[in-house]
PDB file of C-alpha atoms in Angstrom:
ATOM      1  CA  UNK A   1      30.979  19.862  38.286  1.00 45.00           C
ATOM      2  CA  UNK A   2      33.636  18.806  40.761  1.00 47.00           C
ATOM      3  CA  UNK A   3      32.275  15.440  41.503  1.00 49.00           C
ATOM      4  CA  UNK A   4      35.048  12.660  41.691  1.00 50.00           C
ATOM      5  CA  UNK A   5      35.291  10.669  38.498  1.00 47.00           C
ATOM      6  CA  UNK A   6      34.452   6.863  38.614  1.00 46.00           C
ATOM      7  CA  UNK A   7      37.116   4.267  37.920  1.00 46.00           C
ATOM      8  CA  UNK A   8      35.233   2.633  35.059  1.00 52.00           C
ATOM      9  CA  UNK A   9      33.635   4.618  32.217  1.00 64.00           C
ATOM     10  CA  UNK A  10      29.964   3.949  31.127  1.00 76.00           C
ATOM     11  CA  UNK A  11      27.707   4.649  28.281  1.00 87.00           C
ATOM     12  CA  UNK A  12      25.671   7.907  28.337  1.00 89.00           C
ATOM     13  CA  UNK A  13      21.813   7.865  27.969  1.00 90.00           C
ATOM     14  CA  UNK A  14      20.041   9.603  25.265  1.00 90.00           C
ATOM     15  CA  UNK A  15      18.949  12.267  27.809  1.00 91.00           C
ATOM     16  CA  UNK A  16      22.579  12.836  28.734  1.00 91.00           C
ATOM     17  CA  UNK A  17      23.611  13.197  25.015  1.00 91.00           C
ATOM     18  CA  UNK A  18      20.593  15.624  24.552  1.00 91.00           C
ATOM     19  CA  UNK A  19      21.830  17.777  27.381  1.00 91.00           C
ATOM     20  CA  UNK A  20      25.514  17.787  26.179  1.00 90.00           C
ATOM     21  CA  UNK A  21      24.266  18.683  22.608  1.00 89.00           C
ATOM     22  CA  UNK A  22      22.081  21.576  24.148  1.00 89.00           C
ATOM     23  CA  UNK A  23      25.022  23.037  26.204  1.00 90.00           C
ATOM     24  CA  UNK A  24      27.281  22.823  23.198  1.00 88.00           C
ATOM     25  CA  UNK A  25      24.842  24.593  21.094  1.00 85.00           C
ATOM     26  CA  UNK A  26      24.021  27.372  23.556  1.00 86.00           C
ATOM     27  CA  UNK A  27      27.174  27.794  25.609  1.00 85.00           C
ATOM     28  CA  UNK A  28      25.118  28.088  28.685  1.00 87.00           C
ATOM     29  CA  UNK A  29      23.457  25.750  31.262  1.00 90.00           C
ATOM     30  CA  UNK A  30      20.417  28.314  31.611  1.00 89.00           C
ATOM     31  CA  UNK A  31      20.153  28.658  27.880  1.00 87.00           C
ATOM     32  CA  UNK A  32      20.431  24.855  27.451  1.00 88.00           C
ATOM     33  CA  UNK A  33      17.677  24.513  30.225  1.00 89.00           C
ATOM     34  CA  UNK A  34      15.383  26.929  28.252  1.00 88.00           C
ATOM     35  CA  UNK A  35      16.039  25.015  25.151  1.00 87.00           C
ATOM     36  CA  UNK A  36      15.020  21.756  26.573  1.00 89.00           C
ATOM     37  CA  UNK A  37      12.267  23.214  28.942  1.00 90.00           C
ATOM     38  CA  UNK A  38      14.052  22.081  32.108  1.00 91.00           C
ATOM     39  CA  UNK A  39      15.640  24.032  34.947  1.00 92.00           C
ATOM     40  CA  UNK A  40      19.261  25.121  35.198  1.00 91.00           C
ATOM     41  CA  UNK A  41      19.906  22.783  38.092  1.00 92.00           C
ATOM     42  CA  UNK A  42      18.519  19.545  36.216  1.00 93.00           C
ATOM     43  CA  UNK A  43      20.856  20.431  33.322  1.00 91.00           C
ATOM     44  CA  UNK A  44      23.807  20.910  35.608  1.00 91.00           C
ATOM     45  CA  UNK A  45      23.031  17.503  37.270  1.00 93.00           C
ATOM     46  CA  UNK A  46      22.723  15.688  34.044  1.00 92.00           C
ATOM     47  CA  UNK A  47      25.832  17.170  32.665  1.00 91.00           C
ATOM     48  CA  UNK A  48      27.699  16.221  35.860  1.00 92.00           C
ATOM     49  CA  UNK A  49      26.441  12.598  35.682  1.00 92.00           C
ATOM     50  CA  UNK A  50      27.610  12.407  32.075  1.00 91.00           C
ATOM     51  CA  UNK A  51      31.128  13.451  32.962  1.00 91.00           C
ATOM     52  CA  UNK A  52      31.123  10.959  35.782  1.00 91.00           C
ATOM     53  CA  UNK A  53      30.279   8.194  33.412  1.00 91.00           C
ATOM     54  CA  UNK A  54      32.876   9.129  30.890  1.00 91.00           C
ATOM     55  CA  UNK A  55      35.592   9.756  33.420  1.00 91.00           C
ATOM     56  CA  UNK A  56      36.743  13.003  31.844  1.00 91.00           C
ATOM     57  CA  UNK A  57      35.590  16.686  31.696  1.00 92.00           C
ATOM     58  CA  UNK A  58      33.322  17.864  28.806  1.00 92.00           C
ATOM     59  CA  UNK A  59      33.415  21.544  29.799  1.00 91.00           C
ATOM     60  CA  UNK A  60      35.844  23.735  31.734  1.00 90.00           C
ATOM     61  CA  UNK A  61      34.424  26.876  33.665  1.00 85.00           C
ATOM     62  CA  UNK A  62      36.664  29.815  33.010  1.00 83.00           C
ATOM     63  CA  UNK A  63      35.496  33.222  34.472  1.00 77.00           C
ATOM     64  CA  UNK A  64      31.915  31.937  34.814  1.00 74.00           C
ATOM     65  CA  UNK A  65      31.732  30.651  31.190  1.00 82.00           C
ATOM     66  CA  UNK A  66      31.628  27.109  29.948  1.00 87.00           C
ATOM     67  CA  UNK A  67      34.499  26.125  27.463  1.00 90.00           C
ATOM     68  CA  UNK A  68      34.242  22.728  25.754  1.00 91.00           C
ATOM     69  CA  UNK A  69      37.174  20.474  26.178  1.00 92.00           C
ATOM     70  CA  UNK A  70      38.924  18.939  23.077  1.00 92.00           C
ATOM     71  CA  UNK A  71      37.035  15.601  23.742  1.00 92.00           C
ATOM     72  CA  UNK A  72      33.749  17.538  23.905  1.00 91.00           C
ATOM     73  CA  UNK A  73      34.414  19.094  20.594  1.00 91.00           C
ATOM     74  CA  UNK A  74      34.902  15.589  18.909  1.00 91.00           C
ATOM     75  CA  UNK A  75      31.871  14.200  20.589  1.00 91.00           C
ATOM     76  CA  UNK A  76      29.904  17.205  19.434  1.00 89.00           C
ATOM     77  CA  UNK A  77      30.316  16.160  15.722  1.00 88.00           C
ATOM     78  CA  UNK A  78      28.830  12.708  16.581  1.00 89.00           C
ATOM     79  CA  UNK A  79      26.004  14.421  18.503  1.00 88.00           C
ATOM     80  CA  UNK A  80      25.134  16.601  15.536  1.00 85.00           C
ATOM     81  CA  UNK A  81      24.800  13.476  13.275  1.00 86.00           C
ATOM     82  CA  UNK A  82      22.638  11.830  15.895  1.00 87.00           C
ATOM     83  CA  UNK A  83      20.237  14.587  16.267  1.00 82.00           C
ATOM     84  CA  UNK A  84      20.297  15.275  12.409  1.00 79.00           C
ATOM     85  CA  UNK A  85      18.961  11.743  12.140  1.00 81.00           C
ATOM     86  CA  UNK A  86      16.351  12.185  14.934  1.00 81.00           C
ATOM     87  CA  UNK A  87      15.263  15.304  13.054  1.00 74.00           C
ATOM     88  CA  UNK A  88      14.912  13.273   9.690  1.00 71.00           C
ATOM     89  CA  UNK A  89      13.278  10.558  11.583  1.00 77.00           C
ATOM     90  CA  UNK A  90      10.589  12.974  12.955  1.00 73.00           C
ATOM     91  CA  UNK A  91      10.124  14.677   9.538  1.00 63.00           C
ATOM     92  CA  UNK A  92       9.456  11.150   7.992  1.00 64.00           C
ATOM     93  CA  UNK A  93       7.151  10.115  10.715  1.00 70.00           C
ATOM     94  CA  UNK A  94       5.110  13.267  10.289  1.00 68.00           C
ATOM     95  CA  UNK A  95       5.101  12.824   6.523  1.00 59.00           C
ATOM     96  CA  UNK A  96       3.933   9.295   6.816  1.00 60.00           C
ATOM     97  CA  UNK A  97       1.168  10.104   9.123  1.00 61.00           C
ATOM     98  CA  UNK A  98       0.035  12.788   6.529  1.00 56.00           C
ATOM     99  CA  UNK A  99       0.325  10.305   3.642  1.00 50.00           C
ATOM    100  CA  UNK A 100       2.796  12.632   1.987  1.00 49.00           C
ATOM    101  CA  UNK A 101       5.690  10.115   2.099  1.00 51.00           C
ATOM    102  CA  UNK A 102       6.518   6.461   1.931  1.00 68.00           C
ATOM    103  CA  UNK A 103       5.457   4.208  -0.965  1.00 83.00           C
ATOM    104  CA  UNK A 104       2.630   1.994  -1.954  1.00 91.00           C
ATOM    105  CA  UNK A 105       3.205  -1.504  -3.354  1.00 93.00           C
ATOM    106  CA  UNK A 106       0.260  -3.402  -4.530  1.00 95.00           C
ATOM    107  CA  UNK A 107      -0.598  -6.369  -6.711  1.00 96.00           C
ATOM    108  CA  UNK A 108      -3.992  -7.334  -8.105  1.00 95.00           C
ATOM    109  CA  UNK A 109      -5.783 -10.118 -10.087  1.00 91.00           C
ATOM    110  CA  UNK A 110      -5.406  -8.967 -13.872  1.00 90.00           C
ATOM    111  CA  UNK A 111      -9.071  -8.376 -14.202  1.00 88.00           C
ATOM    112  CA  UNK A 112      -8.621  -5.274 -11.987  1.00 93.00           C
ATOM    113  CA  UNK A 113      -5.878  -3.837 -14.144  1.00 91.00           C
ATOM    114  CA  UNK A 114      -8.306  -2.550 -16.870  1.00 85.00           C
ATOM    115  CA  UNK A 115      -9.831   0.516 -14.941  1.00 87.00           C
ATOM    116  CA  UNK A 116     -10.248  -0.101 -11.068  1.00 92.00           C
ATOM    117  CA  UNK A 117      -6.574   0.020 -10.182  1.00 95.00           C
ATOM    118  CA  UNK A 118      -5.533   2.642 -12.787  1.00 94.00           C
ATOM    119  CA  UNK A 119      -8.529   4.799 -11.612  1.00 93.00           C
ATOM    120  CA  UNK A 120      -7.499   4.295  -7.953  1.00 96.00           C
ATOM    121  CA  UNK A 121      -3.900   5.257  -8.728  1.00 96.00           C
ATOM    122  CA  UNK A 122      -5.087   8.382 -10.448  1.00 96.00           C
ATOM    123  CA  UNK A 123      -7.340   9.470  -7.678  1.00 95.00           C
ATOM    124  CA  UNK A 124      -4.616   8.736  -4.968  1.00 95.00           C
ATOM    125  CA  UNK A 125      -1.952  10.585  -6.912  1.00 93.00           C
ATOM    126  CA  UNK A 126      -4.269  13.612  -7.169  1.00 94.00           C
ATOM    127  CA  UNK A 127      -4.043  13.926  -3.289  1.00 90.00           C
ATOM    128  CA  UNK A 128      -0.597  12.441  -2.745  1.00 89.00           C
ATOM    129  CA  UNK A 129       1.420  13.465  -5.793  1.00 89.00           C
ATOM    130  CA  UNK A 130       4.807  12.672  -4.097  1.00 85.00           C
ATOM    131  CA  UNK A 131       4.036   9.151  -3.098  1.00 88.00           C
ATOM    132  CA  UNK A 132       5.864   6.542  -5.194  1.00 91.00           C
ATOM    133  CA  UNK A 133       3.410   3.687  -6.291  1.00 94.00           C
ATOM    134  CA  UNK A 134       4.601   0.179  -7.615  1.00 93.00           C
ATOM    135  CA  UNK A 135       1.781  -1.883  -9.213  1.00 95.00           C
ATOM    136  CA  UNK A 136       1.896  -5.372 -10.738  1.00 94.00           C
ATOM    137  CA  UNK A 137      -1.184  -7.392 -12.027  1.00 94.00           C
ATOM    138  CA  UNK A 138      -0.465 -11.240 -11.235  1.00 91.00           C
ATOM    139  CA  UNK A 139      -2.459 -14.474 -11.519  1.00 85.00           C
ATOM    140  CA  UNK A 140      -3.654 -15.573  -8.138  1.00 82.00           C
ATOM    141  CA  UNK A 141      -1.189 -18.301  -7.717  1.00 81.00           C
ATOM    142  CA  UNK A 142       1.468 -15.879  -8.043  1.00 87.00           C
ATOM    143  CA  UNK A 143      -0.179 -13.272  -6.166  1.00 90.00           C
ATOM    144  CA  UNK A 144      -0.092 -14.951  -2.772  1.00 88.00           C
ATOM    145  CA  UNK A 145       3.638 -15.855  -2.759  1.00 88.00           C
ATOM    146  CA  UNK A 146       4.420 -12.149  -3.861  1.00 88.00           C
ATOM    147  CA  UNK A 147       2.598 -10.961  -0.672  1.00 90.00           C
ATOM    148  CA  UNK A 148       4.174 -13.702   1.649  1.00 88.00           C
ATOM    149  CA  UNK A 149       7.650 -12.731   0.379  1.00 83.00           C
ATOM    150  CA  UNK A 150       6.981  -9.201   1.270  1.00 85.00           C
ATOM    151  CA  UNK A 151       7.288  -7.942  -2.235  1.00 87.00           C
ATOM    152  CA  UNK A 152       3.928  -5.927  -1.934  1.00 91.00           C
ATOM    153  CA  UNK A 153       2.152  -4.188   0.831  1.00 92.00           C
ATOM    154  CA  UNK A 154      -1.385  -5.685  -0.199  1.00 95.00           C
ATOM    155  CA  UNK A 155      -3.385  -7.135  -3.059  1.00 96.00           C
ATOM    156  CA  UNK A 156      -6.800  -7.001  -4.451  1.00 96.00           C
ATOM    157  CA  UNK A 157      -8.221 -10.522  -5.561  1.00 93.00           C
ATOM    158  CA  UNK A 158     -11.394 -12.056  -6.733  1.00 87.00           C
ATOM    159  CA  UNK A 159     -11.253 -14.969  -4.284  1.00 84.00           C
ATOM    160  CA  UNK A 160     -10.082 -15.450  -0.662  1.00 86.00           C
ATOM    161  CA  UNK A 161      -6.648 -17.043   0.278  1.00 85.00           C
ATOM    162  CA  UNK A 162      -6.710 -20.648   1.565  1.00 81.00           C
ATOM    163  CA  UNK A 163      -7.252 -21.113   5.223  1.00 77.00           C
ATOM    164  CA  UNK A 164      -4.031 -20.837   7.282  1.00 69.00           C
ATOM    165  CA  UNK A 165      -2.074 -18.967   4.511  1.00 75.00           C
ATOM    166  CA  UNK A 166      -0.757 -16.474   6.930  1.00 87.00           C
ATOM    167  CA  UNK A 167      -2.739 -13.835   4.897  1.00 90.00           C
ATOM    168  CA  UNK A 168      -5.358 -11.370   6.316  1.00 92.00           C
ATOM    169  CA  UNK A 169      -8.336 -11.116   3.975  1.00 93.00           C
ATOM    170  CA  UNK A 170     -11.067  -8.304   4.119  1.00 94.00           C
ATOM    171  CA  UNK A 171     -14.092  -8.488   1.864  1.00 95.00           C
ATOM    172  CA  UNK A 172     -14.312  -5.112   0.485  1.00 95.00           C
ATOM    173  CA  UNK A 173     -17.142  -5.501  -2.214  1.00 92.00           C
ATOM    174  CA  UNK A 174     -18.899  -7.408  -4.706  1.00 91.00           C
ATOM    175  CA  UNK A 175     -18.140  -7.964  -8.404  1.00 89.00           C
ATOM    176  CA  UNK A 176     -19.872 -10.049 -11.098  1.00 90.00           C
ATOM    177  CA  UNK A 177     -19.093 -11.785 -14.453  1.00 90.00           C
ATOM    178  CA  UNK A 178     -20.947 -10.322 -17.613  1.00 92.00           C
ATOM    179  CA  UNK A 179     -20.968 -11.405 -21.100  1.00 94.00           C
ATOM    180  CA  UNK A 180     -18.853  -8.997 -23.223  1.00 94.00           C
ATOM    181  CA  UNK A 181     -20.361  -8.848 -26.734  1.00 95.00           C
ATOM    182  CA  UNK A 182     -18.743  -7.026 -29.653  1.00 94.00           C
ATOM    183  CA  UNK A 183     -20.815  -4.308 -31.390  1.00 90.00           C
ATOM    184  CA  UNK A 184     -22.996  -5.524 -34.225  1.00 90.00           C
ATOM    185  CA  UNK A 185     -23.061  -9.116 -32.631  1.00 93.00           C
ATOM    186  CA  UNK A 186     -26.578 -10.704 -32.663  1.00 94.00           C
ATOM    187  CA  UNK A 187     -26.455 -11.155 -28.852  1.00 94.00           C
ATOM    188  CA  UNK A 188     -26.394  -7.263 -28.482  1.00 92.00           C
ATOM    189  CA  UNK A 189     -30.284  -7.184 -28.746  1.00 91.00           C
ATOM    190  CA  UNK A 190     -30.644  -9.302 -25.569  1.00 93.00           C
ATOM    191  CA  UNK A 191     -31.020  -7.676 -22.087  1.00 93.00           C
ATOM    192  CA  UNK A 192     -29.356 -10.633 -20.622  1.00 93.00           C
ATOM    193  CA  UNK A 193     -27.499 -13.778 -21.526  1.00 95.00           C
ATOM    194  CA  UNK A 194     -28.333 -17.446 -20.479  1.00 95.00           C
ATOM    195  CA  UNK A 195     -25.923 -20.340 -21.115  1.00 94.00           C
ATOM    196  CA  UNK A 196     -28.316 -21.635 -24.032  1.00 95.00           C
ATOM    197  CA  UNK A 197     -27.951 -18.241 -25.613  1.00 95.00           C
ATOM    198  CA  UNK A 198     -24.274 -18.945 -26.234  1.00 95.00           C
ATOM    199  CA  UNK A 199     -24.760 -22.025 -28.396  1.00 94.00           C
ATOM    200  CA  UNK A 200     -23.633 -21.377 -31.845  1.00 93.00           C
ATOM    201  CA  UNK A 201     -21.517 -18.378 -31.002  1.00 95.00           C
ATOM    202  CA  UNK A 202     -17.660 -18.551 -30.520  1.00 96.00           C
ATOM    203  CA  UNK A 203     -17.046 -18.300 -26.783  1.00 96.00           C
ATOM    204  CA  UNK A 204     -13.819 -17.175 -25.074  1.00 95.00           C
ATOM    205  CA  UNK A 205     -13.470 -18.710 -21.762  1.00 92.00           C
ATOM    206  CA  UNK A 206     -11.003 -19.183 -18.731  1.00 89.00           C
ATOM    207  CA  UNK A 207      -8.963 -21.952 -17.879  1.00 85.00           C
ATOM    208  CA  UNK A 208     -10.765 -24.446 -15.608  1.00 84.00           C
ATOM    209  CA  UNK A 209      -8.053 -24.006 -12.808  1.00 82.00           C
ATOM    210  CA  UNK A 210      -8.646 -20.317 -12.725  1.00 82.00           C
ATOM    211  CA  UNK A 211     -11.011 -18.678 -10.160  1.00 80.00           C
ATOM    212  CA  UNK A 212     -13.297 -17.188 -12.921  1.00 85.00           C
ATOM    213  CA  UNK A 213     -12.967 -20.537 -14.736  1.00 87.00           C
ATOM    214  CA  UNK A 214     -14.518 -22.318 -11.774  1.00 86.00           C
ATOM    215  CA  UNK A 215     -17.208 -19.556 -11.339  1.00 86.00           C
ATOM    216  CA  UNK A 216     -18.081 -19.608 -15.052  1.00 89.00           C
ATOM    217  CA  UNK A 217     -18.354 -23.435 -15.185  1.00 90.00           C
ATOM    218  CA  UNK A 218     -21.414 -23.473 -13.164  1.00 86.00           C
ATOM    219  CA  UNK A 219     -22.970 -21.020 -15.486  1.00 90.00           C
ATOM    220  CA  UNK A 220     -22.035 -22.760 -18.772  1.00 93.00           C
ATOM    221  CA  UNK A 221     -23.411 -26.107 -17.475  1.00 90.00           C
ATOM    222  CA  UNK A 222     -26.754 -24.453 -16.352  1.00 89.00           C
ATOM    223  CA  UNK A 223     -28.501 -24.965 -19.716  1.00 87.00           C
ATOM    224  CA  UNK A 224     -29.909 -27.932 -21.484  1.00 91.00           C
ATOM    225  CA  UNK A 225     -26.475 -28.469 -23.173  1.00 92.00           C
ATOM    226  CA  UNK A 226     -23.164 -27.530 -21.522  1.00 91.00           C
ATOM    227  CA  UNK A 227     -21.332 -24.852 -23.331  1.00 92.00           C
ATOM    228  CA  UNK A 228     -17.674 -25.307 -24.106  1.00 92.00           C
ATOM    229  CA  UNK A 229     -15.194 -22.311 -24.728  1.00 93.00           C
ATOM    230  CA  UNK A 230     -13.435 -22.457 -28.115  1.00 94.00           C
ATOM    231  CA  UNK A 231     -10.594 -20.207 -27.112  1.00 95.00           C
ATOM    232  CA  UNK A 232      -9.063 -20.530 -23.609  1.00 93.00           C
ATOM    233  CA  UNK A 233      -7.498 -17.477 -21.800  1.00 90.00           C
ATOM    234  CA  UNK A 234      -6.276 -16.839 -18.309  1.00 86.00           C
ATOM    235  CA  UNK A 235      -7.520 -13.328 -17.566  1.00 85.00           C
ATOM    236  CA  UNK A 236      -9.963 -10.535 -18.302  1.00 87.00           C
ATOM    237  CA  UNK A 237      -7.582  -8.353 -20.286  1.00 88.00           C
ATOM    238  CA  UNK A 238      -6.718 -11.190 -22.601  1.00 90.00           C
ATOM    239  CA  UNK A 239     -10.607 -11.790 -22.993  1.00 91.00           C
ATOM    240  CA  UNK A 240     -11.132  -7.991 -23.724  1.00 90.00           C
ATOM    241  CA  UNK A 241      -8.526  -7.884 -26.422  1.00 91.00           C
ATOM    242  CA  UNK A 242     -10.134 -10.627 -28.237  1.00 94.00           C
ATOM    243  CA  UNK A 243     -13.686  -9.176 -27.865  1.00 94.00           C
ATOM    244  CA  UNK A 244     -12.482  -5.723 -29.151  1.00 91.00           C
ATOM    245  CA  UNK A 245     -10.978  -7.639 -32.262  1.00 92.00           C
ATOM    246  CA  UNK A 246     -14.491  -9.186 -32.847  1.00 92.00           C
ATOM    247  CA  UNK A 247     -13.374 -12.736 -32.370  1.00 94.00           C
ATOM    248  CA  UNK A 248     -16.114 -13.768 -30.105  1.00 95.00           C
ATOM    249  CA  UNK A 249     -18.021 -13.230 -26.887  1.00 96.00           C
ATOM    250  CA  UNK A 250     -16.393 -13.703 -23.423  1.00 95.00           C
ATOM    251  CA  UNK A 251     -17.508 -13.733 -19.704  1.00 91.00           C
ATOM    252  CA  UNK A 252     -15.499 -10.971 -18.117  1.00 88.00           C
ATOM    253  CA  UNK A 253     -15.079  -9.410 -14.591  1.00 87.00           C
ATOM    254  CA  UNK A 254     -17.494  -6.387 -14.169  1.00 87.00           C
ATOM    255  CA  UNK A 255     -14.446  -4.381 -12.850  1.00 86.00           C
ATOM    256  CA  UNK A 256     -12.812  -5.029 -16.127  1.00 81.00           C
ATOM    257  CA  UNK A 257     -15.453  -3.067 -17.923  1.00 81.00           C
ATOM    258  CA  UNK A 258     -15.799   0.708 -18.088  1.00 77.00           C
ATOM    259  CA  UNK A 259     -18.771   2.626 -19.876  1.00 75.00           C
ATOM    260  CA  UNK A 260     -16.071   4.230 -22.026  1.00 78.00           C
ATOM    261  CA  UNK A 261     -15.739   0.727 -23.691  1.00 82.00           C
ATOM    262  CA  UNK A 262     -19.117   0.883 -25.134  1.00 84.00           C
ATOM    263  CA  UNK A 263     -17.839   1.950 -28.467  1.00 85.00           C
ATOM    264  CA  UNK A 264     -16.179  -1.517 -28.861  1.00 87.00           C
ATOM    265  CA  UNK A 265     -18.594  -3.812 -26.986  1.00 91.00           C
ATOM    266  CA  UNK A 266     -21.224  -3.945 -24.442  1.00 91.00           C
ATOM    267  CA  UNK A 267     -21.431  -5.920 -21.236  1.00 92.00           C
ATOM    268  CA  UNK A 268     -24.645  -7.879 -20.621  1.00 94.00           C
ATOM    269  CA  UNK A 269     -25.558  -9.498 -17.212  1.00 93.00           C
ATOM    270  CA  UNK A 270     -25.986 -13.280 -17.079  1.00 93.00           C
ATOM    271  CA  UNK A 271     -28.919 -15.334 -15.929  1.00 92.00           C
ATOM    272  CA  UNK A 272     -28.340 -16.757 -13.262  1.00 91.00           C
ATOM    273  CA  UNK A 273     -26.119 -13.926 -11.922  1.00 90.00           C
ATOM    274  CA  UNK A 274     -22.435 -14.815 -11.392  1.00 89.00           C
ATOM    275  CA  UNK A 275     -21.524 -12.716  -8.375  1.00 90.00           C
ATOM    276  CA  UNK A 276     -18.300 -13.003  -6.400  1.00 90.00           C
ATOM    277  CA  UNK A 277     -16.558 -11.041  -3.448  1.00 92.00           C
ATOM    278  CA  UNK A 278     -13.666  -8.824  -3.967  1.00 94.00           C
ATOM    279  CA  UNK A 279     -10.906  -9.284  -1.390  1.00 95.00           C
ATOM    280  CA  UNK A 280      -8.050  -7.041   0.061  1.00 96.00           C
ATOM    281  CA  UNK A 281      -5.288  -9.237   1.150  1.00 95.00           C
ATOM    282  CA  UNK A 282      -2.067  -8.546   3.180  1.00 93.00           C
ATOM    283  CA  UNK A 283       0.410 -10.658   5.163  1.00 90.00           C
ATOM    284  CA  UNK A 284      -0.460 -11.286   8.718  1.00 88.00           C
ATOM    285  CA  UNK A 285       2.904 -10.369   9.837  1.00 84.00           C
ATOM    286  CA  UNK A 286       2.770  -6.936   8.067  1.00 85.00           C
ATOM    287  CA  UNK A 287      -0.009  -4.504   9.032  1.00 88.00           C
ATOM    288  CA  UNK A 288      -1.018  -1.924   6.481  1.00 90.00           C
ATOM    289  CA  UNK A 289       0.730   1.570   6.894  1.00 87.00           C
ATOM    290  CA  UNK A 290      -1.179   4.762   7.000  1.00 85.00           C
ATOM    291  CA  UNK A 291      -0.198   5.622   3.416  1.00 88.00           C
ATOM    292  CA  UNK A 292      -1.282   2.163   2.234  1.00 91.00           C
ATOM    293  CA  UNK A 293      -4.395   2.468   4.149  1.00 92.00           C
ATOM    294  CA  UNK A 294      -5.356   5.706   2.445  1.00 91.00           C
ATOM    295  CA  UNK A 295      -4.894   3.994  -1.032  1.00 95.00           C
ATOM    296  CA  UNK A 296      -6.918   1.168   0.076  1.00 95.00           C
ATOM    297  CA  UNK A 297      -9.712   3.551   1.134  1.00 95.00           C
ATOM    298  CA  UNK A 298      -9.693   4.959  -2.522  1.00 96.00           C
ATOM    299  CA  UNK A 299     -10.246   1.456  -3.913  1.00 96.00           C
ATOM    300  CA  UNK A 300     -13.047   0.787  -1.518  1.00 95.00           C
ATOM    301  CA  UNK A 301     -14.735   4.016  -2.419  1.00 95.00           C
ATOM    302  CA  UNK A 302     -14.546   3.282  -6.173  1.00 93.00           C
ATOM    303  CA  UNK A 303     -16.040  -0.163  -5.571  1.00 92.00           C
ATOM    304  CA  UNK A 304     -18.796   1.214  -3.507  1.00 91.00           C
ATOM    305  CA  UNK A 305     -19.585   3.912  -6.127  1.00 88.00           C
ATOM    306  CA  UNK A 306     -19.690   1.206  -8.792  1.00 85.00           C
ATOM    307  CA  UNK A 307     -22.070  -0.999  -6.700  1.00 79.00           C
ATOM    308  CA  UNK A 308     -24.453   2.112  -6.209  1.00 78.00           C
ATOM    309  CA  UNK A 309     -24.476   2.730  -9.945  1.00 67.00           C
ATOM    310  CA  UNK A 310     -22.676   5.911  -9.627  1.00 43.00           C
ATOM    311  CA  UNK A 311     -20.497   7.173 -12.542  1.00 39.00           C
ATOM    312  CA  UNK A 312     -17.010   5.577 -12.630  1.00 39.00           C
TER     313      UNK A 312
END
């Protein structure tokens, strides 16, 4: 380490800092080499090149042993911080890959807040109890801006985004609208409901500017006389609250209904059927993380089970 020092100092490479750190920890070139899985001559060359760049000595050799200079002792504190952060980085990277760290932030149409998303959260937390989750049900016109502003990782919606919305859309299943009928209501005797069957019964319906409002409109106009809702709501949870109260009947999203709800009301299919696609949305600029993909897999599995008629 007697090479002439350059006239102008330079910055060290990460590899040179790593060698310096290893020598400080072990106090020996040979031990530092074993720690880094390189030869002693390679450690010596990297240390010499580091001193040449810095224009001062890091170690003095006294009776065959390396002794850190005052400059080296000050630099060691900084190196410890660097490698501490590297260690934390690797721990986090490994944990993220295993789904044991990070967080999941999602939004959904309100119709999925009754049981689909809560059930998915329960299933996911059984496997990943330390993963924080942030969930918010939002109307579709608020859901897309929420995603585009980076306020959620992904969303589950009952309709696709507009073309060129900078949103990636994946169809992950099919849902349908059914007619929720309170217990004891005359329509509970039917196996399915047609538009004309709703005549004379109080109907709870969606606003015409909502996705389900547009879907339901085709059904409500399919009979001899169009059916008009007497009470207008914006989402399935609001409709369910009114049906449970016995106010009337309502067309609701199938994933807003769970068999446990039978004590309050039943869900009858419509004729013709009112099917719609379920979409997983995320910003085109933000691919899903490993943890978020695991959560999305749970949602897809629940939708698939429901479509196959499996127990929820």
